Coordinates of C-alpha atoms in Angstrom, one line a residue:
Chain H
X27 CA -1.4 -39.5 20.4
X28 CA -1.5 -36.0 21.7
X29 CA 0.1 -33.4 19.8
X30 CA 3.8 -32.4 22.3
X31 CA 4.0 -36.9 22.2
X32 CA 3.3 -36.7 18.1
X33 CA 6.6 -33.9 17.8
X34 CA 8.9 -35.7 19.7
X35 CA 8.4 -34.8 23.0
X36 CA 7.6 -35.5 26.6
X37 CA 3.7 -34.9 27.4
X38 CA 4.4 -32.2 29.8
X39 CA 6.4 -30.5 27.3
X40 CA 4.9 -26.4 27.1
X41 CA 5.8 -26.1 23.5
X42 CA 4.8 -22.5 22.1
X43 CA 4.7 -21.1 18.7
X44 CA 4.9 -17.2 19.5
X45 CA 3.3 -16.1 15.8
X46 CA 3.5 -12.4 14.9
X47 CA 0.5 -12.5 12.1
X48 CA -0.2 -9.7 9.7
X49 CA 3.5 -9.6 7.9
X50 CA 3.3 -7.8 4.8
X51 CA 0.5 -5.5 5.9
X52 CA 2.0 -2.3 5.9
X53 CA 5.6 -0.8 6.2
X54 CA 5.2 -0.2 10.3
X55 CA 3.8 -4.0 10.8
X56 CA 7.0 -5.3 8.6
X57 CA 9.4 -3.2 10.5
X58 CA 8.0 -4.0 13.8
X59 CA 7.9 -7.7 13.0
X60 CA 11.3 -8.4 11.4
X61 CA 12.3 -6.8 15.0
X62 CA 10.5 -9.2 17.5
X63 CA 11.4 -12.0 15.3
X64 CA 15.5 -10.8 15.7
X65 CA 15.6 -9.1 18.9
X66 CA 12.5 -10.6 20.9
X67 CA 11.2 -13.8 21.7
X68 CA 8.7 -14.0 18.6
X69 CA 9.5 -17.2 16.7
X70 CA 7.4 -17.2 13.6
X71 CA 4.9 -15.3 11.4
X72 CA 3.1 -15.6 8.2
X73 CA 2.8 -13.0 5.2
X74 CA 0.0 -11.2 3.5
X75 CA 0.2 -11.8 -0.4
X76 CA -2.2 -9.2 -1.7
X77 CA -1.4 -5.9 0.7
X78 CA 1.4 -3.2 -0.9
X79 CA 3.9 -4.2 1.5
X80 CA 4.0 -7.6 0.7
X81 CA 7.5 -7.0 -1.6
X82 CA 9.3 -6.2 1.4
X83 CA 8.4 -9.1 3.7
X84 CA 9.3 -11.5 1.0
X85 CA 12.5 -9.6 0.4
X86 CA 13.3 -10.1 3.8
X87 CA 11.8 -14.0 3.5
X88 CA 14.4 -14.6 0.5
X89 CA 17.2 -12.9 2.8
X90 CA 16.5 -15.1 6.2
X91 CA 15.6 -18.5 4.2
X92 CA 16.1 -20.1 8.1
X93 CA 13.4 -17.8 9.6
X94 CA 9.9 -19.3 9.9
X95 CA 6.9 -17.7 7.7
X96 CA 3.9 -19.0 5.9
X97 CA 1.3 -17.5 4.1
X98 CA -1.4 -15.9 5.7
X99 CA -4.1 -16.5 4.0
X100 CA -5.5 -13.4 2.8
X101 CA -9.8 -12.8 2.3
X102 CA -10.6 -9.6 4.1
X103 CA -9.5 -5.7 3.3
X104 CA -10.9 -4.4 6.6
X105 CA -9.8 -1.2 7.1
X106 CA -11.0 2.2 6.1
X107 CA -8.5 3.8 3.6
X108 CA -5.8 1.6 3.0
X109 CA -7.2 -1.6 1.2
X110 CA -6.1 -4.1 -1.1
X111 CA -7.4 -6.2 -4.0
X112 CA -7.2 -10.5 -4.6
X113 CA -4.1 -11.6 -6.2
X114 CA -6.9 -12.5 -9.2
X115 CA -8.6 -10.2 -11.2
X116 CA -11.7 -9.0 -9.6
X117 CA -14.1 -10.8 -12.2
X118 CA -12.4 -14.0 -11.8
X119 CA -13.4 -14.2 -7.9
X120 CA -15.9 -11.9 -8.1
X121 CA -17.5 -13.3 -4.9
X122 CA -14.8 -12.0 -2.9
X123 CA -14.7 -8.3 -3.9
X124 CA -16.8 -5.2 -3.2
X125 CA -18.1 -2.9 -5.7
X126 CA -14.5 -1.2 -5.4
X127 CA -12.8 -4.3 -6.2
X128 CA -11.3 -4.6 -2.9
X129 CA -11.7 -7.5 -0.9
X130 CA -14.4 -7.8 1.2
X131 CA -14.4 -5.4 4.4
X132 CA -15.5 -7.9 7.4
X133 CA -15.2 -12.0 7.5
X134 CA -19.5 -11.0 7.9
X135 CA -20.0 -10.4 4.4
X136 CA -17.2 -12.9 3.2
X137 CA -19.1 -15.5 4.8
X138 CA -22.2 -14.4 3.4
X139 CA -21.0 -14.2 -0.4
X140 CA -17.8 -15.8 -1.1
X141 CA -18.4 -19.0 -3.1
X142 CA -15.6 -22.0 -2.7
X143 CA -14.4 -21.5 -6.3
X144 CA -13.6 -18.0 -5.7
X145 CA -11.9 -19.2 -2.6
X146 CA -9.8 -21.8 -3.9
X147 CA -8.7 -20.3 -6.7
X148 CA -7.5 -16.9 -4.5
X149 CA -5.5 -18.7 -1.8
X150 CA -3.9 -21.0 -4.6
X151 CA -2.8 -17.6 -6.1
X152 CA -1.4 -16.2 -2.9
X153 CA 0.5 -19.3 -2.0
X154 CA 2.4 -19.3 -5.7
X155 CA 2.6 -15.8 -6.1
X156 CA 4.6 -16.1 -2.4
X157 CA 6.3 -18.6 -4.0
X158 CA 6.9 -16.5 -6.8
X159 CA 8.3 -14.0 -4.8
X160 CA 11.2 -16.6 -2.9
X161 CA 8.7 -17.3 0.0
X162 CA 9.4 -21.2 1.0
X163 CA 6.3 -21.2 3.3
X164 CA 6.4 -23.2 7.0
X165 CA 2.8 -23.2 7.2
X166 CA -0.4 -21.7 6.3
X167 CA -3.0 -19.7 8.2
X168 CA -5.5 -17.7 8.2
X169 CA -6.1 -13.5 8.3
X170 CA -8.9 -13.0 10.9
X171 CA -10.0 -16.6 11.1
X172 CA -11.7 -16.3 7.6
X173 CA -11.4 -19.3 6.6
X174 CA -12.8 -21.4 9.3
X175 CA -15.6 -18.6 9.8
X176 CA -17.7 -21.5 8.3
X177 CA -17.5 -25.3 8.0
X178 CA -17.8 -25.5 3.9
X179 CA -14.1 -22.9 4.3
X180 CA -12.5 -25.1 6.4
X181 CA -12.6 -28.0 4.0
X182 CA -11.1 -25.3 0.9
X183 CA -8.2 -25.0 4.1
X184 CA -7.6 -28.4 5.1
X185 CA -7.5 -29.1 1.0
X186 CA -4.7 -26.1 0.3
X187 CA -2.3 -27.6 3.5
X188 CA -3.0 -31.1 2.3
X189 CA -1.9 -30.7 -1.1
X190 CA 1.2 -28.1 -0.6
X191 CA 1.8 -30.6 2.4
X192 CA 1.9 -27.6 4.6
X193 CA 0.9 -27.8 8.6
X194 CA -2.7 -25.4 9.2
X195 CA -3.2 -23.6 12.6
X196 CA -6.4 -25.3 13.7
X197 CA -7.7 -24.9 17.3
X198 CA -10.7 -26.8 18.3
X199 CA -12.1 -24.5 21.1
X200 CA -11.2 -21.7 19.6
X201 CA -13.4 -22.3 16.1
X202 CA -16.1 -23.8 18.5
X203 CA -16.1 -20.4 20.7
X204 CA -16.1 -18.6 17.8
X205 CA -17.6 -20.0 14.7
X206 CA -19.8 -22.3 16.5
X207 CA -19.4 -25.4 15.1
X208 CA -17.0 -28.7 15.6
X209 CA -14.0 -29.3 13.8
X210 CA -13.6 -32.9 15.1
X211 CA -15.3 -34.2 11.9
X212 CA -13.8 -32.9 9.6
X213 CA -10.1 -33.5 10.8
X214 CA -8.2 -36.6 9.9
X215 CA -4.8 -37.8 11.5
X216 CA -2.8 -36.6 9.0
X217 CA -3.8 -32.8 10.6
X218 CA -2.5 -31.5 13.7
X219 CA -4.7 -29.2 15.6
X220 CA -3.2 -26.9 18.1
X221 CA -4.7 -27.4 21.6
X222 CA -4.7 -23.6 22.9
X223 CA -4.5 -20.8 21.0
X224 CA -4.1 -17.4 22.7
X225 CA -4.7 -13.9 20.8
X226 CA -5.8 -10.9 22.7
X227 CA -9.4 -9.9 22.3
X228 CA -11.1 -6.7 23.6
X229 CA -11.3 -7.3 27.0
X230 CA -8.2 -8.3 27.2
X231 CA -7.0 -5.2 25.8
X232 CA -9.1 -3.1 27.7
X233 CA -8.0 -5.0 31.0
X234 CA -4.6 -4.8 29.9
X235 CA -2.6 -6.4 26.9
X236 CA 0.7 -6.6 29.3
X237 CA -0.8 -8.5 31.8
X238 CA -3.1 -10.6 29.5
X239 CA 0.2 -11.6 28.0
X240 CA 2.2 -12.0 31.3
X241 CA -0.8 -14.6 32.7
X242 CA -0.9 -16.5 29.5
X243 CA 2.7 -17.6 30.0
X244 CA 2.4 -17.9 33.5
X245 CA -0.5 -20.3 33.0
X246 CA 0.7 -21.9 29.9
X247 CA 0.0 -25.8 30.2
X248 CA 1.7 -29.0 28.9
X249 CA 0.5 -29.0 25.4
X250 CA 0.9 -27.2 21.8
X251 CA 0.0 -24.0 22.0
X252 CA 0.3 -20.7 19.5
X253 CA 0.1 -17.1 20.9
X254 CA -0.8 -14.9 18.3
X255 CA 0.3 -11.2 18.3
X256 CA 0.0 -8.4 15.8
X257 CA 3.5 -6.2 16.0
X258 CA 3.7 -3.0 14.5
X259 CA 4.7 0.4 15.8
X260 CA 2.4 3.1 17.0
X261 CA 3.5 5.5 14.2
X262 CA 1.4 7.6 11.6
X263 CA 0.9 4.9 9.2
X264 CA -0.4 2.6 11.4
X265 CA -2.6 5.3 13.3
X266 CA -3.7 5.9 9.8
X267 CA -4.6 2.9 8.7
X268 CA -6.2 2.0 12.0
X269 CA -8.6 4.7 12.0
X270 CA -12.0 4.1 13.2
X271 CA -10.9 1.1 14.5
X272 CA -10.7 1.0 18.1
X273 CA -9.4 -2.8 18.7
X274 CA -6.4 -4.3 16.9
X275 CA -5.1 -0.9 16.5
X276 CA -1.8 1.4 16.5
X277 CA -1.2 1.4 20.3
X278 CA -2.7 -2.1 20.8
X279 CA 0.2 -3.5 18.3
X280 CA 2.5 -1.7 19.7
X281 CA 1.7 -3.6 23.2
X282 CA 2.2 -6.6 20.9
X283 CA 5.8 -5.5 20.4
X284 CA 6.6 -4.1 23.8
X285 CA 5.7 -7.4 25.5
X286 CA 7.6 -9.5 23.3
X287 CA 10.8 -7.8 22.9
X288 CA 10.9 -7.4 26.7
X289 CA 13.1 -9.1 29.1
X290 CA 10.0 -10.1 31.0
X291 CA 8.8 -11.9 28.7
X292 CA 12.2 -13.8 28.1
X293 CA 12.0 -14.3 31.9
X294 CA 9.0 -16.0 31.7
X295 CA 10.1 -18.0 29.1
X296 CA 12.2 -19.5 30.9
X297 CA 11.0 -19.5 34.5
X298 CA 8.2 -21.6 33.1
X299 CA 10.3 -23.5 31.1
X300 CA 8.5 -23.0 28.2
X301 CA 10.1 -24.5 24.6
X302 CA 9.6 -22.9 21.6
X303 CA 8.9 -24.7 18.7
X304 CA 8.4 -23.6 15.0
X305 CA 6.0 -24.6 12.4
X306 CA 9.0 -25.9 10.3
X307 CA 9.8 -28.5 12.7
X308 CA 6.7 -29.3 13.3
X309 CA 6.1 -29.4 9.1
X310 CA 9.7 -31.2 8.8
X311 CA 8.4 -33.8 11.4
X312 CA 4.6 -34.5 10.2
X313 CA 5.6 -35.0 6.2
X314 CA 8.4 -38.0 7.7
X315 CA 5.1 -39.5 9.8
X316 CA 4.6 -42.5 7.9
Chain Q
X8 CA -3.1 35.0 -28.1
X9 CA -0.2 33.7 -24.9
X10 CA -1.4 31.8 -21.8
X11 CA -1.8 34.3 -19.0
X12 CA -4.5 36.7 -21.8
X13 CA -5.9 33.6 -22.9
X14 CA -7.1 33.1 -19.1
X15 CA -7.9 36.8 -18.7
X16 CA -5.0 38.3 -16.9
X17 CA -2.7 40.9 -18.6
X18 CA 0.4 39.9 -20.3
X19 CA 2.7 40.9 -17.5
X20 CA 1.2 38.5 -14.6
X21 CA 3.0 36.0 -12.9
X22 CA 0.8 33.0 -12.8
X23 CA 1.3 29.7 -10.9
X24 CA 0.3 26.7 -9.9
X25 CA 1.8 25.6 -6.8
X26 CA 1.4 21.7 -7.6
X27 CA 1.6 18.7 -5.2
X28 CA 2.1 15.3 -7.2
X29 CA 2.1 12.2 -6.1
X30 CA -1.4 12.4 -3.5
X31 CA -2.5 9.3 -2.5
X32 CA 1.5 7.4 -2.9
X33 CA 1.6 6.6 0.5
X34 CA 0.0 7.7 3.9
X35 CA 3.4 10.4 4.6
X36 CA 2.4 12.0 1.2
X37 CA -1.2 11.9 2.1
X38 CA -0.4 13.8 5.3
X39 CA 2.0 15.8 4.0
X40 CA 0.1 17.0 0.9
X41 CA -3.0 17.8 2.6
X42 CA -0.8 20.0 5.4
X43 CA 0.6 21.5 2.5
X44 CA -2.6 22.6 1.2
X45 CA -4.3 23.5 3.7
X46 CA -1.6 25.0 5.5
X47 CA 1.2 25.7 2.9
X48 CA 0.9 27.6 -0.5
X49 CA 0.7 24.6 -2.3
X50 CA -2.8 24.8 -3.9
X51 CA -3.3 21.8 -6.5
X52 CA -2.6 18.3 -6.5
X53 CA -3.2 14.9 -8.7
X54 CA -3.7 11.6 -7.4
X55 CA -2.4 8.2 -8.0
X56 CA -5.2 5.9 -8.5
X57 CA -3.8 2.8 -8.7
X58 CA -1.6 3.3 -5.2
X59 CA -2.6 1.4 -2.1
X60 CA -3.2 5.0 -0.3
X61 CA -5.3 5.8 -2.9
X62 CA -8.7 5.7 -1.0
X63 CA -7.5 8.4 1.6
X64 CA -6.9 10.9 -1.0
X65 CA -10.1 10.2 -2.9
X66 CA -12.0 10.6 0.7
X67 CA -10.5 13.9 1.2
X68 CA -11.4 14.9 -2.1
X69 CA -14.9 13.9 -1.6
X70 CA -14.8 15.7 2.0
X71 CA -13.0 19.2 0.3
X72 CA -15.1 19.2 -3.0
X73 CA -13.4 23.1 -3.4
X74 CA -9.6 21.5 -3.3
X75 CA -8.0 21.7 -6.9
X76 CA -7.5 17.9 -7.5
X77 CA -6.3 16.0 -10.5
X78 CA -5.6 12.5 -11.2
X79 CA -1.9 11.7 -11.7
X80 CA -2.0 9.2 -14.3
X81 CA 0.5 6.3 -13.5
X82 CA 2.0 4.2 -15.7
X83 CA 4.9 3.7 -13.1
X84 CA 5.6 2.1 -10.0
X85 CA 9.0 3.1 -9.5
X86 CA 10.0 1.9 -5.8
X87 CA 11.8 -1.3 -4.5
X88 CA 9.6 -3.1 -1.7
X89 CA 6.1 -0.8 -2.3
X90 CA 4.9 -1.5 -5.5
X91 CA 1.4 -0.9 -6.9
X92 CA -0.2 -2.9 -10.3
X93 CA -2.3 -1.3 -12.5
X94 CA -5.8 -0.7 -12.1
X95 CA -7.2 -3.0 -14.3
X96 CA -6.4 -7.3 -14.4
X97 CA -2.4 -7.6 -15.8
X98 CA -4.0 -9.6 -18.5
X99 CA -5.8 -6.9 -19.9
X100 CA -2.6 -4.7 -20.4
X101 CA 0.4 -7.1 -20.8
X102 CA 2.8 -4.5 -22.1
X103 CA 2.3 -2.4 -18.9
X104 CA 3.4 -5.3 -16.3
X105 CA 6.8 -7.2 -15.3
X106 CA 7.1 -10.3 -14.6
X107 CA 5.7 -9.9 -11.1
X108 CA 2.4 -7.8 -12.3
X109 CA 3.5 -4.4 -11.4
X110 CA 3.3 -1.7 -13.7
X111 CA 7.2 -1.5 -14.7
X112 CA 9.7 0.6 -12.7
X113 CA 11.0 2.9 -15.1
X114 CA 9.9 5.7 -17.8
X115 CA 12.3 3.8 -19.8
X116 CA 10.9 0.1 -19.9
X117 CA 7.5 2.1 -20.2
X118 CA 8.7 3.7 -23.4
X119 CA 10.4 0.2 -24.6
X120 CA 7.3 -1.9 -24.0
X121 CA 3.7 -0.2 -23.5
X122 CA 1.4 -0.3 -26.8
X123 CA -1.0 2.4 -26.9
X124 CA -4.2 0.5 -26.7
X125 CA -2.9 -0.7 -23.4
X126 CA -2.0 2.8 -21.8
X127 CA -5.3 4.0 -23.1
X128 CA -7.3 1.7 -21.7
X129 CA -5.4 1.5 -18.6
X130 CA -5.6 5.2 -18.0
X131 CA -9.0 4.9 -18.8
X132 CA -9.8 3.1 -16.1
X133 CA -8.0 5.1 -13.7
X134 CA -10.0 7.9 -14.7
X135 CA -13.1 6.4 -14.3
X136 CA -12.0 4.7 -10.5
X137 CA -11.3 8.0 -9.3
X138 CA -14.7 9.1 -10.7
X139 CA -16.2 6.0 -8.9
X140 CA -14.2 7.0 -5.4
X141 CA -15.6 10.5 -5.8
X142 CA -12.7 12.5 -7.0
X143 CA -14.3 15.5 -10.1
X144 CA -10.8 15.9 -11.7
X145 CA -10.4 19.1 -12.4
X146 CA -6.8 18.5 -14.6
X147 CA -4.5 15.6 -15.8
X148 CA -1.0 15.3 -15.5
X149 CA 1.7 12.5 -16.2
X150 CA 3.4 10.6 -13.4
X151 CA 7.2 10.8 -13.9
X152 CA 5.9 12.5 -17.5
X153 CA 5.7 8.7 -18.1
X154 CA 3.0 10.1 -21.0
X155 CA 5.0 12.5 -22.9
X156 CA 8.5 10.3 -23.1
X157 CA 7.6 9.9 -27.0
X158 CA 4.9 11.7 -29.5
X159 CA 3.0 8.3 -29.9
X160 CA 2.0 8.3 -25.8
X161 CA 1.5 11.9 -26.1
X162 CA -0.9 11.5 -28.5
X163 CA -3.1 9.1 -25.9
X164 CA -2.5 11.8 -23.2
X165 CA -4.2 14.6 -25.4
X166 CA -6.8 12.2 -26.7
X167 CA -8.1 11.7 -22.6
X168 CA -7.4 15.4 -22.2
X169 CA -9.8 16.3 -25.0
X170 CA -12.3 13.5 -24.5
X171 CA -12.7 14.2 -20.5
X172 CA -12.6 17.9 -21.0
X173 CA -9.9 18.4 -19.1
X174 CA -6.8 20.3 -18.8
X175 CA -3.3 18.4 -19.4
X176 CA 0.1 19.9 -17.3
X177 CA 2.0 20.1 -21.2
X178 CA 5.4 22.1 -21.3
X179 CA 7.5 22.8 -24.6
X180 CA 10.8 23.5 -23.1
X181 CA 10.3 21.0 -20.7
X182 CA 9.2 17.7 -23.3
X183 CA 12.1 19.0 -25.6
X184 CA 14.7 18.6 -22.8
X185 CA 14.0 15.7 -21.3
X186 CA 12.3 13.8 -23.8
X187 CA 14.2 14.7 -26.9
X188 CA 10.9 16.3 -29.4
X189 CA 9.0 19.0 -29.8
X190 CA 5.8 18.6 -29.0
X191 CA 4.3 21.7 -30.5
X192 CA 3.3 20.0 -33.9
X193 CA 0.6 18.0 -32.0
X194 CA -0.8 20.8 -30.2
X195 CA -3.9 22.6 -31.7
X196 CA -5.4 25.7 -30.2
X197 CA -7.8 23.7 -27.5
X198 CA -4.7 22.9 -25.3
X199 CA -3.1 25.6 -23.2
X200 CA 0.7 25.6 -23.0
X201 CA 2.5 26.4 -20.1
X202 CA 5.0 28.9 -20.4
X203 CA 7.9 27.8 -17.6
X204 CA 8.1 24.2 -15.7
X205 CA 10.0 24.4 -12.6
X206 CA 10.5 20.7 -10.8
X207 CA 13.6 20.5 -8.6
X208 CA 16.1 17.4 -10.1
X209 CA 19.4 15.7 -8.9
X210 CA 21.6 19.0 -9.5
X211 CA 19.0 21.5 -7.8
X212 CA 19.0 18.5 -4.7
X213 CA 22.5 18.4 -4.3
X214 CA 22.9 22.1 -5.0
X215 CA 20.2 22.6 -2.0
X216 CA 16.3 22.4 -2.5
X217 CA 15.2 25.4 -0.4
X218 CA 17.6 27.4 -2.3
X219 CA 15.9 26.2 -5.6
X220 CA 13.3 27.3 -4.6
X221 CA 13.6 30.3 -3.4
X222 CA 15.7 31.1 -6.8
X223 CA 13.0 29.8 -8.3
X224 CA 10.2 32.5 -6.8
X225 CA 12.3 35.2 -7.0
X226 CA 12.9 34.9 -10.7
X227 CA 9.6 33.9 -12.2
X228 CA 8.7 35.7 -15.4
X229 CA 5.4 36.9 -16.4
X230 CA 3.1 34.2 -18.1
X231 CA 2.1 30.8 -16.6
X232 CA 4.4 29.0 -14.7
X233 CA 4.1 25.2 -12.8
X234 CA 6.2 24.4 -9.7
X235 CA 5.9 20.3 -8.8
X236 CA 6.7 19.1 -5.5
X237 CA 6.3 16.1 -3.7
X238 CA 5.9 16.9 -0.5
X239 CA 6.1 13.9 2.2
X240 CA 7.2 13.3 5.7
X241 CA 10.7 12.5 6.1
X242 CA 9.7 8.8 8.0
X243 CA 10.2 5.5 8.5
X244 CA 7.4 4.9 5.9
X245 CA 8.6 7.6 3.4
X246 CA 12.3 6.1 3.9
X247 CA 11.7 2.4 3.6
X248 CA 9.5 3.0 0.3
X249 CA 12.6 5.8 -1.2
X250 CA 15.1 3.1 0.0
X251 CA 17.8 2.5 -2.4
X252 CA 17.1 5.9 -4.3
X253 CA 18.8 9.3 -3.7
X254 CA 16.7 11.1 -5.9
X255 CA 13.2 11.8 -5.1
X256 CA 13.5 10.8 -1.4
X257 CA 12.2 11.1 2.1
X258 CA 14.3 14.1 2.7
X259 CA 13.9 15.1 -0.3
X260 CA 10.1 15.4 0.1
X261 CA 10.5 16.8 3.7
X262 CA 12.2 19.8 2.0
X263 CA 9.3 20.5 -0.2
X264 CA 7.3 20.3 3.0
X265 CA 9.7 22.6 4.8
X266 CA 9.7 25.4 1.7
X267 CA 6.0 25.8 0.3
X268 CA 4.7 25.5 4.1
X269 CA 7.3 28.3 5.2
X270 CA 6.4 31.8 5.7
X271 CA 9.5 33.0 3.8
X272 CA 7.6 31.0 0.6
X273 CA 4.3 33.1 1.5
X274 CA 6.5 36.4 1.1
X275 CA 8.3 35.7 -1.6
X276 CA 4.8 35.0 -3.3
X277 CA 3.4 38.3 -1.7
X278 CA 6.7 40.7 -3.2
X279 CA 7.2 39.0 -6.5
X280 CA 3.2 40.3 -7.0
X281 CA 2.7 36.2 -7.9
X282 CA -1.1 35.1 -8.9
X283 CA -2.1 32.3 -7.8
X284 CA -4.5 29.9 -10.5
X285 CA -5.8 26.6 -9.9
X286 CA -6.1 24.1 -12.8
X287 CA -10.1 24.3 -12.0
X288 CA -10.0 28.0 -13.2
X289 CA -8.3 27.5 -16.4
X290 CA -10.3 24.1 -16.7
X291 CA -13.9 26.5 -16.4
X292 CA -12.2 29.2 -18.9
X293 CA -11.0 26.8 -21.3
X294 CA -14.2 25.2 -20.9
X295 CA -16.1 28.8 -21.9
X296 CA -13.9 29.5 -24.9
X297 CA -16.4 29.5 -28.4

């Protein structure tokens, strides 16, 4: 059964998950957010555990217990001078630190030397220390596709949303494009994979985030799909913490916002009769699959 | 022999430190700070190690080897939704955490629950990270005098000072006010004193900052004298991590900005006949002394 028929709807159902990742990173990223997910047409987002501004996006998670956020899991630190440590001490995952004792800097070098243990025992800390901090999570993904950077991750992923029977964002062509390997294998029915996943890359930003945006709703097909954005406003802070970073940076979050607090973007929406559906429903409906 | 003859200067100079805490809080402080020194009359600092803008300040230290910079040794992290833990595993220094693995929000739960082997070692380490990151202290000094709120920590605080050859910020008056003793029964002839304290508080805020200030200049007495500042941006970062406190906020910290960056501060400084020292000057005289 294809995913829209497995949720409860027709098969030429457009159902979209419109995701604001990143939550928690830094004050700009939480201010932007909680904004497109009350005044634009973003409809979930998931929360960095170990990053300094992680108290306030889990304040604001205890204060909106309706509004959809997960944890996203969190193995990289990969700008220059605003970093963050695991949840664990260092020397208990010492595979995922640098000689600084910040996580590693590129999903590269994560998937060169993190070791499974070290894996395992970090994201379980970052889901209950959410949970610690009033966070009833929706779902569980990934920061920068980490943890599907390599087969032997993905199974430490499929294990954390199978035992805190949580829903994963999975895409097949999307890990095959960019990891290079099949996920087919190693997903059971009781997983749901997302059949098109959109997040801007490069070119898209170089061609143009608006209209990258605007021709990803125009063309979205029957199916599940997730659009992933990355909202945060083009202020100091986030200039700051971008630095030496060309892509993913200050201005190209603040694209993220302007498109999806716009009334084109709404318009679209609806023109295309596009319904949005969040990873609670879709967690509510999987755990009463018998 | 007093302070200002101990450091070579005659009796009737008006020394000063024009001190920035609090480098490396936040990215608005970072800014702010290094404006102020490079711009402003400010001309020290100390840094917060344990602070998720931490690396920023220890990369301009490591870029302006000739800037006066200390380490700011934190015990606190005093805010509502930006928090910082300390720098080594919670585990390792149980009476310096809450329940959430922070260090604990006020001087006063510091003062109720930290044992000394914990500050010690804690402070330690922060020491030595800012060594690792690049930072040659050239001075110590006590976030929210955290270290001098009873004789027991100031004992720790002088044992650092002596063992890392470094100069501590230490003020009678100033100990004896706030903290209740006097501290000159622990003081042997290594440490230097400082003769006058000046750090704006509620009353000086409410009274009007720039007029502190400017009060402040005009009357300073010959000897050695310490102004503190925090100077920050008045932003949506610097707001949302002040949130929830009058005292010590965004505006707050704009005004120290606005004053010790002001021409009016430079001639004040100029007709007063005011001398200038760094901590790195008495550091290298104390360091000379038979």
């Amino acid at each position: 059964m294809n995913p829209t028929e497995r949720l409860g709807y027709t098969q030429s159902t457009k159902l979209l998950i419109i995701h604001a990742d990143d939550f928690g990173l830094a004050q700009s990223e939480n201010a932007a957010t909680i904004m497109a997910l009350e005044q634009g047409s973003v409809n979930s987002s998931s929360i960095m555990v170990p990053c300094a501004w992680f108290p306030e996006s889990a304040a604001y998670s205890k204060a909106q217990p309706a509004a959809d956020l997960g944890i996203h899991l969190t193995l990289t630190s990969e700008w220059t001078y605003y970093r963050w440590r695991p949840v664990l001490p260092a020397h208990e995952v010492p595979s995922l630190v640098d000689e600084q004792g910040f996580l590693h800097d590129s999903v590269e070098k994560l998937s060169r030397y993190a070791t499974l243990p070290d894996i395992e025992k970090e994201l379980r800390a970052q889901i209950e220390r959410g949970k610690q901090f009033g966070i009833a999570p929706t779902h569980l993904d990934s920061h920068m596709f980490g943890l599907v950077a390599k087969p032997e991750f993905l199974t430490v992923y499929l294990k954390l949303g199978r035992e805190f029977g949580l829903p994963l964002l999975l895409n097949r062509d999307f890990i095959l494009r960019t990891a290079g390997y099949d996920i087919r294998p190693y997903i059971t029915d009781q997983y749901l994979l997302v059949d098109y996943l959109y997040s801007a890359e490069p070119q898209d930003y170089e061609a143009g985030m608006i209209s990258f945006y605007t021709k990803t709703l125009q063309n979205l097909q029957p199916g599940l799909s997730v659009v992933l954005l990355h909202p945060a406003y083009n202020n100091a802070e986030m200039q700051a913490i971008t630095v030496d970073h060309p892509y993913w940076a200050a201005d190209w979050r603040q694209y993220d916002v302007d498109f999806f607090t716009s009334p084109a973007c709404q318009k679209i929406l609806e023109e295309q009769q596009i319904q949005l559906i969040t990873w609670r429903e879709i967690r509510d409906k999987l755990s009463t699959e018998t």
